[in-house]
């Protein structure tokens, strides 16, 4: 049953309210105004007052406009026909291809997976970026953000991983994406020949703000169904801070008491319900999520990166164009290190990082004008080698090659006593002569 | 259609639903009610009553609810069901067994499915321990059933008040948890049937014991940093605050496996599902060194992960604590690990905001402090009616916003706990795991347990304090070196600094992923720390700083290699002898 109303009693920010009855919490409506038609979602019921967030925004919405309730929550078409297609933030095709009316529809934002139906992930995803593969390997079904200040080449890194990763389906969710960036993704995927297994949901910077809210849910609902059908899906989201900001706007329009910098107290749960869609299904496929989170003011303690860090399974920091070894962390790495990868992997990883920390310390000390000791020289040398051989984004190297280079680099700079590695591994791997 | 005889929804705001009750209906605070969504009952709990308007938090998604939908009140408080059969279970926050939900629901958790917490068909071998005519009261034992390695005492219902006479008792035999095993009668002639399962309202503490005791016995975790420097007492409380990724969850996982407790209850509260999966999948495969059985046999997992409904998250910790108190009544040593109490506090904050209560600091409700205090107060060591003891130890992870310990949840927790294990970002960045910062952490139990720790060695506690001072000195010297360089400090100071570094590296740091290093038992702790303290006391004679560095590095490497060797094995002895020879001649 479709019910129509034509009396909007209140418009505040991107929220409208109408007097109506029999309306379901969270159901979808269509708001038709002179300028355009927009989807809207019920976000609160109070007596006969119904509050809706209007995805295209309320600019130009008039009190006499028509609100038509659809009786169901937001849905997205699903099927193999989605592959290679591009959609906007409300799920309509924007690539000029055919409509997908005949496909079955999925509710977005569905229930969570029963934890007992998940399995421990074991798949190592080699990216050929040594800062990832050696120090923080990416694991199938992981959810990892890329923390970066504005202006860092995060989309480039995202695209690079998207193209290399061995996934059956790649889904890109663009949230407030600059049009140029969208074109770059598209071109990169085309050139790498991965477009036919890619689906894009693109909300660009010029689209209405509230529409951003739908993108992660659309992308993840589709990913989830492919996952249930046995596919290994990689979801790329950029930029989740833009998503959180849209949530903030809605909360403020609803007069909610903010918990921190205007963000609602539910920010953690709101982000978690999206990221937790990452999963390795028992007896079916998996979903891996890589999501850019730009840090306002380059500050990790800002509520969006902070809450994200508490939700995801680690994070990559992109700073000055390289992945920072300190702070970057893949929490699932121990599931593959030394199990799927070589036995010496974990030891090399720990020892190299520890020594690199030391070399940074020496650098700081020298910057303060202290004399150089012979020891300092060695640490500095190690620091330089580490940067050139491992951190530089130009480096393109497989894991085993990188591990060998790690041993070699240690031996160039240090004595086996100094590296804190078990004797049996030293005996086996320490380069001689 | 809409009858005026029913309570009806009048507002929906996220998980908060406002209900108008029918006149003359009585409602209780924290009463359970079911909201009917297309005939599917969704469980909810009363959290505020104003006249005929009742606010309820719904433990499920409220998508699709309408104004006018019917609500049925259950007449009882939100309760856990206690009895044999909980060990090894994986429950959601409301105590539904998740592994049974998967049988009929597939990959996803559907709404409105409630399954009994205890297996109703399983038979238990009951042996009575009282006889008809005996006088009992809540908390007394009526008999027992064997459950795994435990003798699971069947407890007189904890909710009964006053004294009761056993008027009827079933004989030895095998029964299900729904079979009546006894009938009790009080002075007023009221008779109650008793089964092996009983409900208890999760938000109320169980107090059916003689007295609470001062925690003064160590609960060994096999984590050196905790056991040696900031020991935990049986029945004590501790918190582990730390920024994201500092190692709170890994630390709890390790403790859940190696702590010398009878029962471990893991409450995954608003954290990642993936972490629970690791526990669920790996625990059954691990052997409990104390019993030779699977570790899962002593564990109960309560799991409300971050994408599960927020209101049930608030309930999950209470469910866990209630189970813990129940096992304590049986006379067991229970350890409860909650990850993370901040998510629980956030759930409070969310519902408080929806009720438009006046917010306190960082929008947390003003009652955060008292709720936290009441929660930790439920831990403790008690003397039961039969004079045996039972304990519930509680360790809560805290996830402070921005990693800043000044925030309300951390601060209010610190007021009530007995030990503080503060994880620092700088230690975790340097991969000094577990990243408990020895400079900020503390345990009130170190002094409180001076007596029992003295059994390790008469000097034990003073050694520990000495080592703690060494960390402070070492850190001061390190800071100084950053300013004036190594040339700016004396050789004595350098040696002190190197000693502190050595204790840090070979004792504080413990590799969770190494089969030997991940757990250190009591004997090894005593033996290794005694040797290490000899190093601390030793007066080294070095000519130059260079020599100091070289020789100390060599010694540190010996300790380091030794900690990876099987205790008292051949390789271990070899390193130990070499270290001892150095500490003799310098
Ligand atoms: N004792 C340890 N030994 C080795 N690695 C560790 C240890 N503790 C933590 N780590 C590393 O740090 C990562 C993060 O640890 P953990 O998941 O326990 O953090 P957390 O404090 O619980 O973070 P959050 O608050 O986000 O849940 C682990 O995945 C692991 O890589
Ligand atoms: Mg954690």
CSV table of C-alpha atoms in Angstrom, one decimal, chain B residues 45 98 196 302 360 364 416 425 438 464 476 563:
chain,number,residue,atom,x,y,z
B,45,UNK,CA,13.5,-3.3,28.5
B,98,UNK,CA,24.6,-18.4,19.0
B,196,UNK,CA,18.4,-27.2,38.4
B,302,UNK,CA,29.2,-13.6,25.8
B,360,UNK,CA,27.4,15.4,31.6
B,364,UNK,CA,28.0,10.8,29.0
B,416,UNK,CA,37.0,2.0,41.6
B,425,UNK,CA,51.1,4.3,22.4
B,438,UNK,CA,55.4,0.5,34.0
B,464,UNK,CA,59.8,-5.6,42.7
B,476,UNK,CA,65.0,9.9,33.6
B,563,UNK,CA,63.6,-16.6,27.8
